[in-house]
Coordinates of C-alpha atoms and ligand atoms in Angstrom, one line a residue:
M1 CA 17.9 -111.1 89.3
A2 CA 16.8 -108.3 91.2
F3 CA 16.5 -104.7 89.6
R4 CA 17.7 -101.9 91.6
N5 CA 14.7 -99.7 93.2
F6 CA 16.5 -96.4 93.4
K7 CA 15.5 -93.4 95.1
M8 CA 15.3 -90.3 93.8
I9 CA 15.1 -86.8 94.8
G10 CA 11.9 -84.9 96.0
Y11 CA 11.5 -81.8 94.2
V12 CA 13.1 -80.1 91.4
V13 CA 12.6 -76.3 90.2
Y14 CA 14.5 -75.3 87.0
G15 CA 14.8 -71.9 85.8
R16 CA 17.3 -68.9 85.5
G17 CA 16.2 -66.6 88.6
S18 CA 14.5 -69.5 90.5
F19 CA 17.1 -69.5 93.7
D20 CA 14.9 -66.6 94.5
Q21 CA 12.0 -68.7 95.6
L22 CA 14.4 -70.7 98.4
D23 CA 12.5 -68.6 100.9
E24 CA 9.1 -69.5 99.6
I25 CA 9.9 -73.4 99.0
I26 CA 11.4 -74.0 102.4
A27 CA 9.0 -71.9 104.6
P28 CA 6.8 -75.5 105.2
H29 CA 9.8 -77.1 106.3
R30 CA 10.9 -74.8 109.1
I31 CA 10.1 -76.3 112.6
A32 CA 9.6 -73.7 115.1
G33 CA 13.1 -72.7 117.0
A34 CA 15.0 -74.8 114.8
P35 CA 17.2 -73.1 112.3
M36 CA 17.6 -73.6 108.7
V37 CA 21.4 -74.0 108.2
F38 CA 22.9 -72.7 104.9
L39 CA 26.3 -74.0 103.7
V40 CA 27.6 -71.8 101.2
D41 CA 30.8 -72.2 99.1
H42 CA 33.5 -69.9 100.4
F43 CA 33.9 -68.8 96.7
F44 CA 30.6 -66.3 97.2
E45 CA 31.8 -64.9 100.5
G46 CA 31.2 -61.3 100.0
K47 CA 29.6 -61.9 96.4
P48 CA 26.1 -60.8 95.6
L49 CA 24.6 -64.0 96.1
A50 CA 25.6 -64.4 99.5
S51 CA 23.0 -61.4 100.4
R52 CA 20.3 -63.2 98.7
V53 CA 20.3 -66.3 100.9
P54 CA 16.7 -65.9 102.7
V55 CA 18.3 -66.1 106.4
R56 CA 15.6 -65.5 109.1
G57 CA 15.8 -65.6 112.6
N58 CA 18.3 -67.7 114.2
D59 CA 19.2 -69.4 110.9
K60 CA 22.7 -69.9 110.2
L61 CA 24.9 -69.1 107.3
I62 CA 28.1 -71.0 106.9
F63 CA 30.7 -70.4 104.2
V64 CA 32.1 -73.7 103.8
D65 CA 35.6 -74.4 102.8
V66 CA 35.9 -76.5 99.6
S67 CA 39.8 -76.0 99.1
H68 CA 39.9 -79.7 99.5
E69 CA 37.2 -82.1 98.6
P70 CA 34.9 -83.0 101.8
K71 CA 36.3 -84.8 104.5
T72 CA 34.4 -87.1 107.1
S73 CA 36.2 -85.1 109.8
Y74 CA 35.0 -81.8 108.5
V75 CA 31.4 -83.0 108.3
D76 CA 31.7 -84.4 111.8
S77 CA 33.0 -81.0 113.0
I78 CA 30.1 -78.9 111.3
A79 CA 27.1 -81.5 112.6
Q80 CA 28.8 -81.5 116.2
D81 CA 28.9 -77.9 116.2
L82 CA 25.4 -77.8 115.1
K83 CA 23.9 -80.1 117.7
Q84 CA 25.9 -78.4 120.4
T85 CA 24.6 -75.0 119.6
Y86 CA 21.0 -75.8 118.6
G87 CA 20.1 -79.2 119.7
S88 CA 18.0 -79.9 116.3
I89 CA 18.2 -77.8 113.0
S90 CA 14.9 -77.5 110.3
G91 CA 17.0 -78.5 107.4
V92 CA 20.4 -77.9 105.3
I93 CA 20.9 -75.9 102.2
G94 CA 23.8 -76.8 100.0
I95 CA 24.5 -74.0 97.9
G96 CA 28.0 -74.4 95.7
G97 CA 29.7 -77.0 93.6
G98 CA 29.8 -80.8 94.3
S99 CA 31.9 -80.2 97.1
A100 CA 29.1 -77.8 99.0
M101 CA 26.6 -80.0 97.9
D102 CA 28.1 -83.3 99.5
L103 CA 29.0 -81.4 102.8
A104 CA 24.8 -80.7 102.7
K105 CA 24.0 -84.1 102.4
A106 CA 26.1 -85.5 104.6
V107 CA 25.9 -82.8 107.3
S108 CA 21.8 -83.8 107.2
M109 CA 22.4 -87.4 107.5
M110 CA 24.6 -86.7 110.5
M111 CA 22.6 -84.5 112.5
T112 CA 20.6 -87.7 113.3
N113 CA 22.7 -90.8 113.1
P114 CA 25.1 -91.5 115.6
G115 CA 29.0 -91.8 115.7
S116 CA 31.2 -90.5 112.8
S117 CA 30.2 -90.1 108.9
A118 CA 33.6 -92.3 108.3
D119 CA 31.2 -95.2 109.7
Y120 CA 29.0 -94.7 107.0
Q121 CA 31.2 -94.8 104.1
G122 CA 30.1 -97.4 102.0
W123 CA 26.7 -99.0 100.6
D124 CA 23.4 -98.7 102.8
L125 CA 25.1 -98.2 106.2
V126 CA 23.1 -95.4 107.2
K127 CA 20.4 -96.0 109.5
F128 CA 17.9 -92.9 110.1
A129 CA 16.7 -90.3 107.3
G130 CA 18.5 -87.1 107.7
V131 CA 17.1 -83.5 108.5
Y132 CA 15.5 -81.9 105.3
K133 CA 17.7 -80.8 102.6
V134 CA 17.9 -79.0 99.7
G135 CA 20.7 -78.8 96.9
I136 CA 21.6 -75.6 95.0
P137 CA 24.4 -76.2 92.3
T138 CA 26.4 -73.8 91.2
L139 CA 28.7 -75.7 89.0
S140 CA 27.3 -78.1 86.4
G141 CA 28.7 -81.6 85.8
T142 CA 29.2 -83.6 88.7
G143 CA 25.6 -84.8 88.8
A144 CA 25.8 -84.6 92.8
E145 CA 22.4 -82.7 92.8
V146 CA 20.9 -86.0 91.6
S147 CA 22.9 -88.8 93.3
R148 CA 22.5 -91.0 95.9
T149 CA 25.9 -90.5 97.2
T150 CA 28.4 -88.3 98.9
V151 CA 31.9 -88.7 98.2
L152 CA 34.2 -88.4 101.1
S153 CA 38.0 -88.8 102.2
G154 CA 37.9 -90.4 105.5
P155 CA 40.6 -91.8 107.6
T156 CA 40.9 -95.1 105.9
R157 CA 39.0 -95.0 102.0
K158 CA 37.9 -92.2 99.8
L159 CA 34.3 -93.5 99.5
G160 CA 30.3 -91.9 99.5
M161 CA 27.7 -92.3 102.2
N162 CA 25.6 -94.5 99.4
S163 CA 21.8 -94.7 100.5
D164 CA 18.3 -94.2 100.4
F165 CA 18.7 -91.2 102.8
T166 CA 21.7 -89.4 100.9
P167 CA 19.6 -87.5 97.7
F168 CA 18.1 -84.3 98.2
D169 CA 14.5 -83.5 99.2
Q170 CA 14.5 -80.6 97.0
I171 CA 17.0 -79.0 94.5
I172 CA 17.1 -75.7 92.6
L173 CA 18.5 -75.6 89.2
D174 CA 19.4 -72.0 88.7
P175 CA 21.5 -71.7 85.9
A176 CA 22.5 -67.9 86.3
L177 CA 24.3 -69.2 89.4
T178 CA 27.0 -70.9 87.2
A179 CA 27.6 -67.7 85.1
N180 CA 31.4 -66.7 85.4
A181 CA 32.8 -69.7 86.7
P182 CA 36.3 -69.7 85.7
A183 CA 36.8 -71.3 82.2
N184 CA 39.1 -73.9 83.4
Q185 CA 37.0 -74.9 86.5
R186 CA 33.9 -74.8 84.4
F187 CA 35.7 -77.3 81.8
Y188 CA 37.1 -79.7 84.7
T189 CA 33.4 -80.0 86.1
G190 CA 31.7 -80.2 82.6
M191 CA 33.8 -82.7 81.6
D192 CA 32.9 -84.9 84.8
C193 CA 29.5 -84.9 83.1
Y194 CA 30.8 -85.7 79.4
I195 CA 33.2 -88.8 81.1
H196 CA 29.9 -90.2 83.2
C197 CA 28.3 -90.3 79.6
I198 CA 31.2 -92.1 78.2
E199 CA 31.7 -94.4 81.2
S200 CA 28.1 -95.2 81.4
L201 CA 27.1 -95.7 77.6
N202 CA 30.5 -97.8 77.0
G203 CA 29.9 -99.8 80.1
T204 CA 28.5 -103.5 80.4
F205 CA 25.8 -102.2 83.1
L206 CA 23.8 -100.1 80.4
N207 CA 20.0 -100.4 80.1
E208 CA 17.5 -98.3 78.2
F209 CA 16.8 -96.2 81.5
S210 CA 20.5 -95.2 81.8
K211 CA 21.0 -95.0 78.0
S212 CA 18.2 -92.3 77.4
Y213 CA 19.6 -89.9 79.7
G214 CA 23.3 -90.7 78.8
E215 CA 22.7 -89.9 75.2
K216 CA 21.0 -87.1 76.2
A217 CA 23.5 -85.5 78.3
L218 CA 26.0 -86.3 76.0
Q219 CA 24.1 -84.6 73.4
I220 CA 24.1 -81.6 75.0
C221 CA 27.8 -81.9 76.1
K222 CA 28.5 -81.9 72.5
E223 CA 26.5 -78.8 71.4
V224 CA 28.3 -76.6 74.1
Y225 CA 31.4 -77.8 74.0
V226 CA 32.0 -78.5 70.2
Q227 CA 29.5 -77.4 68.1
K228 CA 29.0 -73.9 69.7
D229 CA 31.9 -71.5 69.3
H230 CA 31.7 -69.4 72.3
W231 CA 30.0 -69.8 75.7
D232 CA 27.2 -67.8 76.6
E233 CA 24.0 -67.9 78.6
D234 CA 22.3 -70.7 76.5
S235 CA 25.6 -72.6 77.8
D236 CA 25.0 -72.7 81.0
D237 CA 21.2 -73.1 80.8
K238 CA 22.1 -76.6 78.6
L239 CA 25.0 -77.7 81.1
M240 CA 22.8 -77.6 84.1
M241 CA 20.4 -80.0 82.7
A242 CA 23.5 -82.2 81.1
S243 CA 24.6 -82.7 84.6
Y244 CA 21.0 -83.9 85.7
A245 CA 20.5 -86.1 83.1
G246 CA 24.3 -87.1 83.1
G247 CA 23.7 -88.1 86.8
M248 CA 20.5 -89.8 86.3
S249 CA 22.1 -92.1 83.9
I250 CA 24.8 -93.2 85.9
A251 CA 22.1 -93.8 88.8
Y252 CA 21.1 -96.8 87.2
S253 CA 24.6 -97.9 85.7
Q254 CA 27.9 -96.7 87.1
V255 CA 30.9 -95.0 85.9
G256 CA 34.3 -96.7 84.5
V257 CA 37.7 -96.5 83.9
A258 CA 38.4 -92.8 84.1
H259 CA 36.9 -92.5 87.7
A260 CA 38.4 -96.0 89.0
V261 CA 42.0 -94.5 88.1
S262 CA 41.2 -91.1 89.4
Y263 CA 40.1 -92.0 92.7
G264 CA 43.5 -93.1 93.5
L265 CA 45.3 -89.7 92.2
G266 CA 42.4 -87.9 94.9
Y267 CA 43.2 -90.4 97.5
L268 CA 46.9 -90.0 97.4
L269 CA 47.7 -86.9 95.8
G270 CA 44.4 -84.9 96.6
T271 CA 43.7 -84.5 93.0
K272 CA 40.1 -82.6 92.6
H273 CA 38.0 -85.2 91.0
G274 CA 37.1 -82.9 87.9
I275 CA 40.6 -82.2 87.2
G276 CA 41.6 -85.7 87.9
N277 CA 39.1 -87.5 85.8
C278 CA 40.4 -85.1 82.7
I279 CA 44.2 -85.7 83.5
V280 CA 43.3 -89.5 83.2
F281 CA 40.5 -89.6 80.7
D282 CA 43.3 -88.0 78.2
K283 CA 45.2 -91.3 78.4
L284 CA 42.6 -93.6 78.1
E285 CA 42.3 -94.1 74.3
E286 CA 42.5 -98.2 74.7
F287 CA 39.2 -97.8 76.1
Y288 CA 37.1 -95.3 75.2
P289 CA 38.9 -94.2 71.6
E290 CA 35.9 -91.6 70.3
G291 CA 35.4 -90.3 73.4
V292 CA 39.4 -89.6 74.2
K293 CA 39.5 -88.2 70.9
E294 CA 36.7 -85.9 71.3
F295 CA 38.0 -84.8 74.5
K296 CA 41.0 -83.5 73.1
L297 CA 39.4 -81.5 70.5
M298 CA 37.7 -79.8 73.1
V299 CA 40.8 -79.2 75.0
E300 CA 42.1 -77.8 72.3
K301 CA 39.1 -75.5 71.4
H302 CA 38.6 -74.2 74.7
K303 CA 42.3 -73.7 75.4
I304 CA 42.4 -75.6 78.7
D305 CA 45.4 -76.7 80.6
I306 CA 45.6 -80.1 81.7
P307 CA 48.1 -80.8 84.4
K308 CA 50.9 -83.1 83.3
N309 CA 53.7 -85.2 84.8
I310 CA 51.8 -85.4 88.3
C311 CA 53.0 -88.9 89.0
A312 CA 56.5 -88.0 88.3
G313 CA 58.8 -88.3 91.4
L314 CA 56.2 -90.9 93.4
T315 CA 57.5 -94.1 95.2
D316 CA 56.8 -97.4 94.3
A317 CA 54.7 -97.6 97.6
D318 CA 53.3 -94.3 96.6
F319 CA 52.0 -96.2 93.3
D320 CA 50.8 -99.4 95.0
K321 CA 48.8 -97.1 97.4
M322 CA 47.3 -95.6 94.1
I323 CA 46.7 -98.9 92.6
G324 CA 45.0 -100.6 95.8
V325 CA 42.3 -97.7 95.9
S326 CA 41.6 -98.0 92.3
L327 CA 41.6 -101.9 92.1
G328 CA 39.1 -101.6 95.3
M329 CA 36.5 -100.0 93.3
K330 CA 34.9 -103.3 91.7
P331 CA 32.1 -102.2 90.5
L332 CA 33.3 -99.7 88.3
W333 CA 36.0 -102.1 86.7
E334 CA 33.1 -104.3 86.1
N335 CA 30.9 -102.0 84.3
A336 CA 33.8 -101.0 82.1
L337 CA 35.2 -104.1 81.5
G338 CA 32.9 -106.8 82.2
K339 CA 32.6 -109.6 84.4
D340 CA 36.3 -110.8 84.2
W341 CA 37.6 -107.5 84.6
E342 CA 40.5 -108.9 86.2
K343 CA 42.0 -110.2 83.0
H344 CA 42.0 -107.4 81.4
M345 CA 43.5 -104.9 84.1
N346 CA 46.0 -105.6 86.9
A347 CA 48.6 -103.9 89.3
D348 CA 51.2 -103.9 86.3
K349 CA 48.9 -102.4 83.7
L350 CA 47.4 -100.0 85.9
R351 CA 51.0 -98.7 87.2
K352 CA 52.1 -97.9 83.0
L353 CA 49.0 -95.9 82.9
Y354 CA 49.5 -93.8 86.4
E355 CA 53.2 -93.6 85.1
Q356 CA 52.0 -91.5 82.1
L357 CA 49.9 -89.0 83.8
Ligands
NAD401 P1 33.9 -78.0 93.7 O1 32.7 -78.2 94.3 O2 34.8 -78.8 94.4 O3 34.5 -76.3 93.5 C1 35.6 -76.2 92.7 C2 35.9 -74.8 92.7 O4 34.9 -74.0 92.1 C3 35.8 -74.6 94.1 O5 37.1 -73.5 94.2 C4 34.7 -73.5 94.4 O6 35.2 -72.5 95.4 C5 34.7 -73.1 93.1 N1 33.5 -72.7 92.8 C6 32.2 -73.1 93.2 N2 31.3 -72.9 92.2 C7 31.5 -71.7 91.5 C8 31.1 -70.6 90.7 N3 29.6 -70.4 90.2 N4 32.0 -69.4 90.4 C9 33.5 -69.6 90.7 N5 33.8 -70.6 91.5 C10 33.4 -71.2 91.8 O7 33.7 -78.7 92.3 P2 32.5 -79.5 91.4 O8 34.0 -80.2 90.3 O9 31.5 -78.9 91.4 O10 32.6 -80.9 92.7 C11 33.5 -81.5 92.9 C12 33.3 -82.6 94.3 O11 32.3 -83.3 93.9 C13 34.4 -83.6 94.6 O12 34.3 -83.2 96.0 C14 33.5 -84.7 94.2 O13 33.8 -85.7 94.9 C15 32.1 -84.5 94.4 N6 31.5 -85.3 93.2 C16 30.2 -85.9 93.9 C17 29.2 -86.6 93.3 C18 28.2 -87.2 93.8 O14 27.5 -87.9 93.4 N7 27.8 -86.8 95.0 C19 29.6 -86.9 91.6 C20 31.0 -86.4 91.1 C21 31.7 -85.4 92.2
ZN402 ZN1 32.4 -88.1 88.5

C-alpha cells in the first residue's frame, strides 16, 4: 500500500488584523513589470475592505462575480484577459469565500498551463506550477484555504483541479474579515466544516492524522454552534481555525454521503455547496444518526432556513442526471460505506433520497 504524500500550503498567518500584512508579505514576490492581481469577492465592492487591498503600480483588482459557483469558462476568461493584457503576472490573491479562493487557485494555474481549465478537472492532470498565489478567506468553513483542489463546473462535469500545484503558497487567516456575514450564509458555510468532520470521522478512510484534525474541528463547531448562546468575535476566531482543521482532516481522508448527494444538486440545479450540503445532511439520519440530530438542534437554535421541496417537479431525466453525478463520486461513497458500497447504495435508493429533498 502506498501512503499518500500530500502537498500542503506554503505559509500561514493567523490573527485579527493580519490582513494588513498583505502588502509586506507579497512584496518579495513582485516581479518587475508584472502586476499582482487581486480577485476580490464582489460582496466587497464599495466596502471598506476593498480600499485596504494593497494595489500598487500596474496591479489589478478585479471584483469577481460569485453569484454562481466558479465555472471553467469564467476561469478561462479571467486568465485569457490577464495574459492578453499583461503577458505574465506576479501572482494572484483570492479574497472571499470558497468561490473567490477557488477562482484564484484556478486562475493561477491557468496562467501557465495551456488550453482550458476544463482539461484539468480530475486528479493530477495539471502539468506546470501556477503563478504565486495567496488565499484570504472572508467566510469560514469550506477548508478551500488548505485544500489541494479547486471545485469548478465545466461543460461536462463538476469536478476540481486536484493537484500538487493547487494549494496556496500563502494564506492569511484574519477572522475579522468574517464579521457581519449574514447569519444564514455563515451557517451554511460553517456547516460545510461540521459536515466535513462528521463525514471524515465516520468514514472508512479515517486514520489518526485525519482524526486528530477532525476531532478538533468538530469540538470547535460544537463550541460555537451548540454551547455558546450568541455569536461574537470569539466565535469568528474559533470557526476560522475549525475550517482550517476540517480541511486538513479531509485532506488525508475524504468526504461522504452529504457531499456526494449535494454534488448532484449542484450540477443540476446550481444549488450552492454549503446550502446544498445542509439540505441533504438534514435527511441523512440513516448514515450519520448523531450528527444529524445535533445538526437539527443547531438549525433550530440559530433559526436558520433550510430550503425544502427543491426536487419537487423534477423529471425522471433530471433525477437520473443527479443520480449519475452522485454515484460517479466513487471515492466519497467508498469512504462513507466501505469497499462494497454498491451493495448499500444504488440508483433506486438514491432516487428516494433525492425525492425527500
Ligand atoms: P461563497 O464563496 O460561494 O460565497 C457565498 C456568498 O457569501 C457570496 O454571495 C459572497 O459574495 C458572500 N460573502 C463572502 N464573504 C462574505 C462576508 N464576509 N460577508 C458577507 N457576505 C460574504 O461561499 P463559501 O461557502 O465560502 O464557498 C462555497 C464555494 O467553495 C463553492 O464554490 C464550493 O464548491 C467551494 N468549495 C471548495 C472547496 C475546496 O476544497 N476547494 C471545499 C468546499 C467548498
Ligand atoms: Zn464541503
